[in-house]
XYZ file of C-alpha atoms in Angstrom:
251
model
C -157.097 116.964 -5.997
C -154.725 118.241 -8.679
C -154.440 115.984 -11.722
C -151.072 114.509 -12.521
C -149.902 116.362 -15.614
C -147.631 115.135 -18.370
C -146.330 117.739 -20.796
C -145.508 117.059 -24.450
C -144.208 119.627 -26.927
C -143.435 120.091 -30.594
C -139.810 120.507 -31.660
C -139.961 124.280 -32.152
C -137.817 126.467 -29.910
C -140.800 128.281 -28.429
C -142.562 125.009 -27.566
C -139.430 123.461 -26.082
C -138.820 126.565 -23.982
C -142.385 126.368 -22.665
C -141.904 122.678 -21.885
C -138.825 123.438 -19.802
C -140.531 126.196 -17.806
C -143.764 124.299 -17.180
C -142.152 121.033 -16.117
C -139.926 122.960 -13.709
C -143.006 124.613 -12.248
C -145.544 121.766 -12.196
C -143.462 118.618 -12.475
C -143.664 115.874 -15.070
C -145.777 112.781 -14.429
C -144.717 109.512 -15.983
C -146.723 108.045 -18.865
C -148.307 105.497 -16.531
C -149.185 107.993 -13.776
C -150.432 110.865 -15.948
C -154.093 111.827 -15.731
C -154.029 114.739 -18.207
C -151.720 115.409 -21.141
C -150.766 119.032 -21.793
C -149.747 119.548 -25.429
C -147.556 122.563 -26.243
C -147.556 123.383 -29.941
C -150.108 123.661 -32.721
C -153.001 121.637 -34.062
C -150.625 119.118 -35.639
C -149.219 118.243 -32.241
C -152.721 118.039 -30.779
C -153.750 115.487 -33.428
C -150.572 113.464 -32.889
C -151.073 113.490 -29.122
C -154.713 112.419 -29.374
C -153.821 109.573 -31.725
C -150.898 108.348 -29.664
C -152.118 108.300 -26.060
C -154.102 105.757 -24.030
C -157.352 107.737 -23.972
C -156.300 110.492 -21.576
C -157.874 113.933 -21.934
C -155.590 116.392 -23.711
C -155.358 120.081 -22.828
C -153.504 122.050 -25.485
C -151.774 125.398 -25.204
C -150.895 127.202 -28.394
C -147.192 127.403 -29.149
C -147.810 127.007 -32.874
C -149.508 129.095 -35.565
C -153.313 128.933 -35.663
C -154.067 126.506 -32.853
C -157.803 126.062 -33.408
C -157.788 123.051 -31.088
C -155.533 124.756 -28.545
C -156.102 127.061 -25.588
C -154.271 130.344 -25.076
C -150.822 129.948 -23.569
C -150.343 131.043 -19.978
C -148.148 129.602 -17.256
C -150.119 130.889 -14.260
C -152.877 128.824 -12.676
C -152.664 125.869 -15.054
C -154.108 123.240 -12.649
C -157.091 125.499 -11.961
C -157.725 126.060 -15.674
C -157.640 122.323 -16.312
C -159.944 121.581 -13.363
C -162.538 124.031 -14.747
C -162.113 123.084 -18.420
C -164.924 121.888 -20.692
C -164.599 118.369 -22.085
C -165.294 117.658 -25.762
C -165.499 114.036 -26.905
C -165.094 113.303 -30.600
C -165.091 110.060 -32.590
C -162.535 109.715 -35.375
C -162.982 108.455 -38.904
C -161.542 105.098 -39.888
C -159.897 104.833 -43.298
C -159.273 101.592 -45.149
C -157.357 101.997 -48.402
C -156.391 99.534 -51.115
C -153.250 100.425 -53.073
C -152.281 99.585 -56.651
C -149.590 97.179 -55.415
C -152.209 95.084 -53.620
C -151.411 96.276 -50.107
C -154.077 97.505 -47.706
C -153.781 100.296 -45.147
C -155.879 101.381 -42.184
C -155.699 104.589 -40.168
C -157.798 106.851 -37.959
C -158.424 110.538 -38.648
C -159.738 113.052 -36.140
C -160.169 115.823 -38.726
C -160.603 114.367 -42.203
C -159.702 111.742 -44.748
C -158.691 113.286 -48.071
C -158.279 111.988 -51.600
C -155.707 114.072 -53.494
C -154.377 113.909 -57.022
C -150.656 113.107 -57.219
C -149.786 114.221 -60.736
C -150.687 117.132 -63.008
C -153.964 115.638 -64.243
C -157.222 115.894 -62.336
C -158.416 112.854 -60.439
C -161.473 110.872 -61.550
C -163.406 109.398 -58.642
C -166.572 107.340 -58.298
C -168.444 107.957 -55.031
C -170.596 105.375 -53.254
C -172.480 105.766 -49.985
C -173.534 102.662 -48.059
C -172.874 100.483 -51.091
C -174.908 102.587 -53.528
C -173.186 104.594 -56.252
C -174.144 108.229 -55.798
C -171.828 109.832 -58.354
C -170.415 107.916 -61.301
C -167.634 110.397 -61.926
C -166.208 113.365 -60.048
C -163.350 115.095 -61.856
C -161.447 117.134 -59.299
C -158.202 117.858 -57.496
C -159.578 115.681 -54.709
C -162.338 115.148 -52.187
C -162.583 114.697 -48.437
C -164.814 113.425 -45.675
C -164.602 115.269 -42.367
C -165.957 115.126 -38.831
C -167.576 118.125 -37.095
C -164.328 118.638 -35.178
C -162.410 118.834 -38.463
C -164.956 120.841 -40.428
C -163.121 124.155 -39.903
C -159.829 122.755 -41.191
C -159.159 121.629 -44.793
C -162.899 121.184 -45.349
C -163.623 124.861 -44.671
C -160.772 125.954 -46.947
C -162.375 123.850 -49.693
C -165.676 125.719 -49.115
C -167.284 122.885 -47.183
C -169.806 123.492 -44.376
C -168.972 123.973 -40.709
C -170.715 121.202 -38.793
C -171.975 121.720 -35.225
C -170.594 119.373 -32.595
C -173.069 116.661 -31.698
C -174.851 116.943 -35.055
C -174.137 113.270 -35.932
C -173.280 114.125 -39.536
C -170.229 114.050 -41.786
C -169.346 116.409 -44.613
C -168.272 115.143 -48.030
C -166.595 118.008 -49.874
C -165.057 118.287 -53.336
C -161.673 119.960 -53.770
C -161.593 122.132 -56.895
C -164.317 120.174 -58.701
C -164.122 120.419 -62.501
C -167.063 118.146 -63.342
C -169.770 118.490 -62.072
C -168.376 122.014 -61.892
C -170.873 123.394 -59.401
C -171.024 120.370 -57.100
C -170.136 121.422 -53.552
C -170.500 118.088 -51.790
C -172.985 116.485 -49.409
C -173.866 116.206 -45.738
C -174.242 112.572 -44.703
C -175.369 110.772 -41.542
C -172.576 109.835 -39.164
C -173.408 106.172 -39.725
C -172.675 106.358 -43.474
C -169.836 104.481 -45.132
C -168.304 106.458 -47.995
C -166.277 104.736 -50.692
C -164.105 106.397 -53.332
C -163.023 104.324 -56.333
C -160.211 105.779 -58.419
C -160.898 105.736 -62.154
C -157.795 105.558 -64.350
C -155.457 105.003 -61.372
C -152.358 104.555 -63.546
C -152.926 107.635 -65.685
C -154.391 109.820 -62.920
C -152.841 108.580 -59.647
C -154.426 109.536 -56.354
C -153.210 109.438 -52.765
C -155.270 109.070 -49.590
C -154.460 111.033 -46.456
C -155.728 110.556 -42.890
C -154.649 113.467 -40.665
C -151.382 113.884 -42.618
C -150.628 110.162 -42.850
C -150.636 109.418 -46.552
C -150.944 106.376 -48.802
C -149.773 106.779 -52.391
C -151.428 105.364 -55.502
C -154.673 104.009 -54.088
C -157.348 102.131 -56.005
C -160.137 102.637 -53.481
C -160.771 104.064 -50.033
C -163.578 103.400 -47.559
C -164.326 105.890 -44.786
C -166.681 105.650 -41.823
C -167.029 107.005 -38.327
C -165.472 104.903 -35.567
C -167.815 105.134 -32.546
C -165.745 102.712 -30.462
C -162.878 105.210 -30.269
C -163.350 108.423 -28.296
C -160.833 111.264 -28.176
C -161.148 113.722 -25.278
C -160.100 117.368 -25.624
C -160.177 119.965 -22.839
C -160.970 123.625 -23.520
C -160.995 126.608 -21.196
C -164.420 127.320 -19.728
C -166.536 129.355 -22.161
C -164.203 128.590 -25.064
C -165.220 125.026 -25.934
C -165.239 123.546 -29.403
C -168.941 124.258 -29.934
C -168.334 127.957 -29.251
C -165.299 127.976 -31.527
C -167.224 126.385 -34.383
C -170.008 128.949 -34.021
C -167.614 131.874 -33.754
C -165.709 130.765 -36.849
C -168.833 131.305 -38.964
C -168.999 135.014 -38.098
C -165.466 136.085 -38.940
């Protein structure tokens, strides 16, 4: 039986053109009837689609730039590709952040939660893991905690490790660390709770970001894996996320 497909697309011309052609060819299931979401765009759209749907598997086709989480675009044989696709299940990170004004924010992140300096001065952060202070002071442009699925994104650009899928670990990576200058971060168990406390928050303001959803001027942030939430991504057979993560280390 062919799954009922619902297509979503980014606002770019190329993605909207693909949306028009594919819906004319395969139809457009309603939100309630859909069994698979087909995302047409880049990784940003994939993250938005995963966050915003009711747990449906998402099959992406690249109409963006890099598209690490996307499959190659082709209009022929789409139902067959989806039927044969490999399923990857990933748990997001939960972020709880306390702001200077006393407000509190929560968000989920499939890739990473980042702490980023706002102004010209480096941030000063204290890092605790499971309630124990592990670093009294990290002077840096920022720091992040990422999942295996997000380890090839911002984390990799910041010289963090690529984490295999299913490894049950998280990466904690410094962004342009000034002191300790040579500190490159840590690999932590998936069950760990990481807390960043901002030192000198008025003089050296810091923002927190969960998959591009930011909170300005935070005092502290707690990050942990959220095992009760599962995001499902479909990849073409032989091109699953595990293969992509391995391949990325040899380019």
